[in-house]
CSV table of N, CA, C and O and ligand atoms in Angstrom, one decimal:
chain,number,residue,atom,x,y,z
A,1,MET,N,-54.2,-11.4,209.1
A,1,MET,CA,-52.5,-11.8,208.9
A,1,MET,C,-52.7,-12.1,207.4
A,1,MET,O,-53.9,-11.9,206.6
A,2,LYS,N,-51.5,-11.5,207.3
A,2,LYS,CA,-50.5,-12.8,205.8
A,2,LYS,C,-50.8,-13.5,205.7
A,2,LYS,O,-50.6,-14.0,206.4
A,3,LYS,N,-51.1,-13.2,204.5
A,3,LYS,CA,-51.3,-14.3,203.4
A,3,LYS,C,-50.1,-15.1,203.1
A,3,LYS,O,-48.6,-14.8,203.2
A,4,CYS,N,-49.8,-16.7,203.4
A,4,CYS,CA,-48.9,-17.5,202.6
A,4,CYS,C,-47.8,-16.9,201.5
A,4,CYS,O,-49.1,-16.2,200.8
A,5,SER,N,-46.8,-16.8,201.3
A,5,SER,CA,-46.8,-16.5,200.2
A,5,SER,C,-46.8,-17.0,199.1
A,5,SER,O,-46.0,-16.1,197.7
A,6,ARG,N,-46.8,-18.2,198.6
A,6,ARG,CA,-47.7,-19.0,198.2
A,6,ARG,C,-48.0,-19.2,197.8
A,6,ARG,O,-49.0,-19.3,196.4
A,7,PHE,N,-49.2,-18.6,198.0
A,7,PHE,CA,-50.7,-18.8,197.7
A,7,PHE,C,-50.3,-17.8,196.2
A,7,PHE,O,-52.1,-18.9,196.1
A,8,LYS,N,-50.3,-17.3,196.1
A,8,LYS,CA,-51.4,-16.8,195.0
A,8,LYS,C,-50.3,-17.6,193.4
A,8,LYS,O,-51.5,-18.2,192.0
A,9,HIS,N,-49.4,-19.4,193.6
A,9,HIS,CA,-49.5,-19.9,192.8
A,9,HIS,C,-49.4,-21.0,193.5
A,9,HIS,O,-49.1,-22.7,193.1
A,10,CYS,N,-50.0,-21.2,194.5
A,10,CYS,CA,-50.1,-23.2,195.2
A,10,CYS,C,-51.2,-23.6,194.8
A,10,CYS,O,-52.5,-23.0,194.0
A,11,GLY,N,-51.2,-24.4,194.2
A,11,GLY,CA,-51.8,-25.9,193.6
A,11,GLY,C,-52.8,-26.2,194.1
A,11,GLY,O,-54.0,-26.5,193.8
A,12,PHE,N,-52.7,-26.2,195.3
A,12,PHE,CA,-54.3,-26.1,195.9
A,12,PHE,C,-55.1,-25.2,196.4
A,12,PHE,O,-56.5,-25.2,196.1
A,13,ILE,N,-55.0,-23.9,195.8
A,13,ILE,CA,-55.6,-22.4,196.4
A,13,ILE,C,-55.7,-22.3,194.5
A,13,ILE,O,-57.1,-22.3,195.0
A,14,LYS,N,-55.0,-22.9,193.9
A,14,LYS,CA,-55.6,-22.9,192.5
A,14,LYS,C,-57.9,-24.5,192.3
A,14,LYS,O,-58.1,-23.2,192.0
A,15,LYS,N,-56.8,-25.2,193.1
A,15,LYS,CA,-58.0,-26.2,192.3
A,15,LYS,C,-58.9,-25.9,193.4
A,15,LYS,O,-60.4,-26.3,193.8
A,16,TYR,N,-58.4,-25.9,195.0
A,16,TYR,CA,-59.9,-25.3,195.9
A,16,TYR,C,-60.7,-23.8,196.0
A,16,TYR,O,-61.6,-24.1,196.9
A,17,GLU,N,-59.8,-23.0,196.0
A,17,GLU,CA,-60.5,-22.1,196.4
A,17,GLU,C,-61.7,-21.8,196.2
A,17,GLU,O,-61.9,-21.4,197.3
A,18,ASN,N,-62.4,-21.6,195.3
A,18,ASN,CA,-63.5,-21.0,194.9
A,18,ASN,C,-65.1,-22.8,194.7
A,18,ASN,O,-65.4,-22.6,194.2
A,19,THR,N,-64.1,-24.1,195.6
A,19,THR,CA,-65.5,-24.9,195.8
A,19,THR,C,-65.7,-24.5,196.6
A,19,THR,O,-66.7,-25.7,197.5
A,20,GLY,N,-65.2,-24.1,197.9
A,20,GLY,CA,-66.3,-24.1,199.1
A,20,GLY,C,-65.9,-25.4,200.4
A,20,GLY,O,-65.6,-25.3,201.7
A,21,LEU,N,-64.9,-26.1,199.6
A,21,LEU,CA,-64.6,-27.4,200.6
A,21,LEU,C,-63.4,-27.3,201.7
A,21,LEU,O,-63.4,-28.0,202.7
A,22,TYR,N,-62.8,-26.7,201.6
A,22,TYR,CA,-61.6,-26.5,202.3
A,22,TYR,C,-61.8,-25.4,203.2
A,22,TYR,O,-60.0,-24.7,203.7
A,23,ASN,N,-62.4,-24.4,203.0
A,23,ASN,CA,-62.5,-23.3,203.6
A,23,ASN,C,-61.6,-22.8,205.1
A,23,ASN,O,-60.9,-21.8,205.2
A,24,ASP,N,-62.4,-23.9,205.9
A,24,ASP,CA,-61.8,-23.8,207.0
A,24,ASP,C,-59.9,-23.8,206.7
A,24,ASP,O,-59.5,-23.0,207.8
A,25,LEU,N,-59.3,-24.6,206.3
A,25,LEU,CA,-58.2,-25.4,206.0
A,25,LEU,C,-57.6,-24.1,205.4
A,25,LEU,O,-57.0,-23.3,205.8
A,26,ILE,N,-58.0,-23.8,204.7
A,26,ILE,CA,-57.7,-22.1,204.0
A,26,ILE,C,-57.5,-20.4,205.1
A,26,ILE,O,-56.1,-19.8,204.6
A,27,GLU,N,-57.9,-20.7,206.1
A,27,GLU,CA,-58.1,-20.3,206.6
A,27,GLU,C,-57.0,-19.8,207.9
A,27,GLU,O,-55.8,-19.5,208.2
A,28,ILE,N,-57.2,-21.3,208.3
A,28,ILE,CA,-56.9,-21.4,209.0
A,28,ILE,C,-55.0,-21.3,208.8
A,28,ILE,O,-53.6,-21.1,209.5
A,29,TYR,N,-54.7,-22.4,207.6
A,29,TYR,CA,-52.9,-22.4,207.3
A,29,TYR,C,-53.1,-20.7,206.6
A,29,TYR,O,-51.9,-20.2,206.3
A,30,CYS,N,-53.2,-20.4,205.5
A,30,CYS,CA,-53.1,-20.5,203.8
A,30,CYS,C,-53.1,-19.3,204.1
A,30,CYS,O,-52.3,-18.3,204.1
A,31,LYS,N,-54.4,-18.9,205.5
A,31,LYS,CA,-54.6,-17.0,205.8
A,31,LYS,C,-54.7,-17.2,206.7
A,31,LYS,O,-54.4,-16.0,207.7
A,32,GLY,N,-53.5,-17.7,208.0
A,32,GLY,CA,-53.8,-17.8,209.6
A,32,GLY,C,-53.0,-17.8,209.7
A,32,GLY,O,-51.3,-18.4,209.0
A,33,LYS,N,-52.2,-18.7,211.1
A,33,LYS,CA,-51.1,-18.4,211.6
A,33,LYS,C,-49.9,-20.1,212.0
A,33,LYS,O,-49.4,-20.4,212.0
A,34,LYS,N,-52.0,-20.9,210.8
A,34,LYS,CA,-50.3,-22.5,210.7
A,34,LYS,C,-50.6,-22.7,209.2
A,34,LYS,O,-49.5,-23.3,209.4
A,35,LYS,N,-49.9,-21.4,208.2
A,35,LYS,CA,-48.7,-21.8,207.7
A,35,LYS,C,-47.8,-22.3,207.1
A,35,LYS,O,-47.3,-22.4,206.5
A,36,LYS,N,-46.9,-22.0,208.7
A,36,LYS,CA,-45.6,-22.2,208.4
A,36,LYS,C,-44.9,-24.0,209.3
A,36,LYS,O,-44.9,-24.4,208.7
A,37,GLU,N,-46.9,-24.2,208.6
A,37,GLU,CA,-46.7,-25.9,208.9
A,37,GLU,C,-47.1,-26.4,208.6
A,37,GLU,O,-47.4,-27.6,208.7
A,38,CYS,N,-47.6,-25.6,206.8
A,38,CYS,CA,-48.2,-26.6,206.2
A,38,CYS,C,-47.5,-27.7,205.2
A,38,CYS,O,-45.6,-27.3,205.1
A,39,LYS,N,-47.3,-28.9,205.0
A,39,LYS,CA,-47.6,-29.9,204.8
A,39,LYS,C,-46.9,-29.8,202.8
A,39,LYS,O,-45.8,-29.9,202.9
A,40,ARG,N,-47.6,-28.8,203.0
A,40,ARG,CA,-47.5,-28.9,201.5
A,40,ARG,C,-45.4,-27.3,201.1
A,40,ARG,O,-45.3,-27.7,199.9
A,41,ARG,N,-45.5,-26.1,201.8
A,41,ARG,CA,-44.8,-25.8,201.8
A,41,ARG,C,-43.5,-26.5,202.2
A,41,ARG,O,-42.4,-26.9,202.2
A,42,LYS,N,-43.4,-27.7,203.5
A,42,LYS,CA,-42.2,-28.5,203.4
A,42,LYS,C,-41.7,-29.3,202.2
A,42,LYS,O,-40.7,-29.2,202.6
A,43,PHE,N,-42.6,-30.5,202.0
A,43,PHE,CA,-42.9,-30.8,200.7
A,43,PHE,C,-41.8,-30.0,200.0
A,43,PHE,O,-40.8,-30.4,198.9
A,44,ASN,N,-41.9,-29.3,199.3
A,44,ASN,CA,-41.5,-28.0,198.6
A,44,ASN,C,-40.5,-27.7,199.3
A,44,ASN,O,-39.3,-27.5,198.3
A,45,LYS,N,-40.7,-27.5,200.0
A,45,LYS,CA,-38.7,-26.9,200.4
A,45,LYS,C,-37.1,-28.0,200.5
A,45,LYS,O,-36.9,-27.4,200.0
A,46,GLU,N,-38.3,-29.6,201.1
A,46,GLU,CA,-37.9,-29.7,201.0
A,46,GLU,C,-37.1,-31.1,199.6
A,46,GLU,O,-36.5,-31.8,199.6
A,47,LYS,N,-38.3,-30.9,198.8
A,47,LYS,CA,-38.0,-31.5,197.0
A,47,LYS,C,-37.0,-30.9,196.4
A,47,LYS,O,-37.1,-31.5,195.3
A,48,GLY,N,-38.1,-29.5,196.9
A,48,GLY,CA,-37.4,-28.3,195.3
A,48,GLY,C,-39.0,-28.5,194.4
A,48,GLY,O,-38.7,-27.2,193.2
A,49,TYR,N,-39.9,-28.7,194.0
A,49,TYR,CA,-40.3,-28.8,193.5
A,49,TYR,C,-42.2,-29.0,193.8
A,49,TYR,O,-42.3,-29.1,195.6
A,50,SER,N,-43.1,-28.7,193.4
A,50,SER,CA,-44.3,-28.6,194.5
A,50,SER,C,-45.1,-29.4,194.6
A,50,SER,O,-45.6,-30.8,194.0
A,51,PRO,N,-45.9,-29.9,195.0
A,51,PRO,CA,-46.7,-31.6,195.7
A,51,PRO,C,-47.5,-31.6,194.2
A,51,PRO,O,-48.1,-30.3,193.8
A,52,ASN,N,-48.4,-32.7,194.9
A,52,ASN,CA,-49.8,-32.5,193.5
A,52,ASN,C,-50.2,-31.7,194.8
A,52,ASN,O,-50.6,-31.1,194.8
A,53,ASP,N,-51.3,-30.6,193.2
A,53,ASP,CA,-52.4,-29.7,194.0
A,53,ASP,C,-53.4,-30.4,194.8
A,53,ASP,O,-53.9,-29.6,195.3
A,54,ASN,N,-53.7,-31.9,194.8
A,54,ASN,CA,-54.8,-32.4,195.7
A,54,ASN,C,-54.3,-33.3,197.1
A,54,ASN,O,-54.9,-32.8,198.1
A,55,MET,N,-53.0,-32.8,197.2
A,55,MET,CA,-52.7,-32.7,198.7
A,55,MET,C,-53.1,-31.8,199.1
A,55,MET,O,-52.5,-29.8,199.0
A,56,LEU,N,-53.9,-32.2,200.6
A,56,LEU,CA,-54.4,-30.2,201.6
A,56,LEU,C,-53.3,-30.2,202.5
A,56,LEU,O,-52.3,-30.5,203.0
A,57,PRO,N,-53.2,-29.0,202.9
A,57,PRO,CA,-52.2,-28.7,203.8
A,57,PRO,C,-52.0,-28.7,204.7
A,57,PRO,O,-50.3,-28.8,206.0
A,58,ASN,N,-52.7,-30.0,204.7
A,58,ASN,CA,-52.3,-30.4,206.4
A,58,ASN,C,-52.0,-31.6,205.6
A,58,ASN,O,-51.9,-32.9,207.0
A,59,GLY,N,-51.2,-32.1,204.8
A,59,GLY,CA,-51.2,-33.8,204.5
A,59,GLY,C,-52.4,-34.8,204.5
A,59,GLY,O,-51.2,-35.9,202.9
A,60,LYS,N,-53.1,-34.5,204.7
A,60,LYS,CA,-54.4,-35.4,203.5
A,60,LYS,C,-54.1,-35.1,201.9
A,60,LYS,O,-54.6,-34.4,202.0
A,61,THR,N,-55.0,-35.9,202.2
A,61,THR,CA,-55.8,-36.3,200.3
A,61,THR,C,-56.8,-35.3,200.1
A,61,THR,O,-57.8,-35.6,200.8
A,62,GLY,N,-56.5,-34.5,199.4
A,62,GLY,CA,-58.6,-33.4,198.7
A,62,GLY,C,-59.3,-34.5,197.9
A,62,GLY,O,-59.6,-36.2,197.3
A,63,LYS,N,-60.7,-34.2,198.4
A,63,LYS,CA,-61.8,-34.8,197.8
A,63,LYS,C,-61.8,-34.8,196.1
A,63,LYS,O,-63.1,-35.7,195.3
A,64,LEU,N,-61.6,-34.0,195.3
A,64,LEU,CA,-61.8,-34.1,193.7
A,64,LEU,C,-60.8,-34.6,193.4
A,64,LEU,O,-59.5,-35.2,193.7
A,65,LYS,N,-60.8,-35.1,192.4
A,65,LYS,CA,-59.4,-35.9,191.6
A,65,LYS,C,-58.9,-35.1,191.0
A,65,LYS,O,-59.2,-33.6,190.5
B,1,SF4,S1,-51.5,-24.6,201.1
B,1,SF4,FE1,-49.5,-24.1,202.1
B,1,SF4,S2,-48.4,-23.1,200.6
B,1,SF4,FE2,-50.5,-23.3,199.7
B,1,SF4,S3,-50.8,-21.0,200.3
B,1,SF4,FE3,-52.2,-22.7,201.5
B,1,SF4,S4,-50.1,-22.6,203.2
B,1,SF4,FE4,-49.0,-21.4,201.5
């Protein structure tokens, strides 16, 4: 499946892709069919700027500081 259009620029991906902590979320959201439900995308669309890098695609807060 096609990756999310924001993948290359997404702060969550930059922060977490190589940690292995959220591979499941990355598969389901960023590379999968839930990308349209991503809370980061929604935030960006509504506010016009990116959320904190620590916000996960499901809207929860990531483990790293
Ligand atoms: S976290 Fe959301 S905005 Fe970022 S790449 Fe994944 S689906 Fe796209």
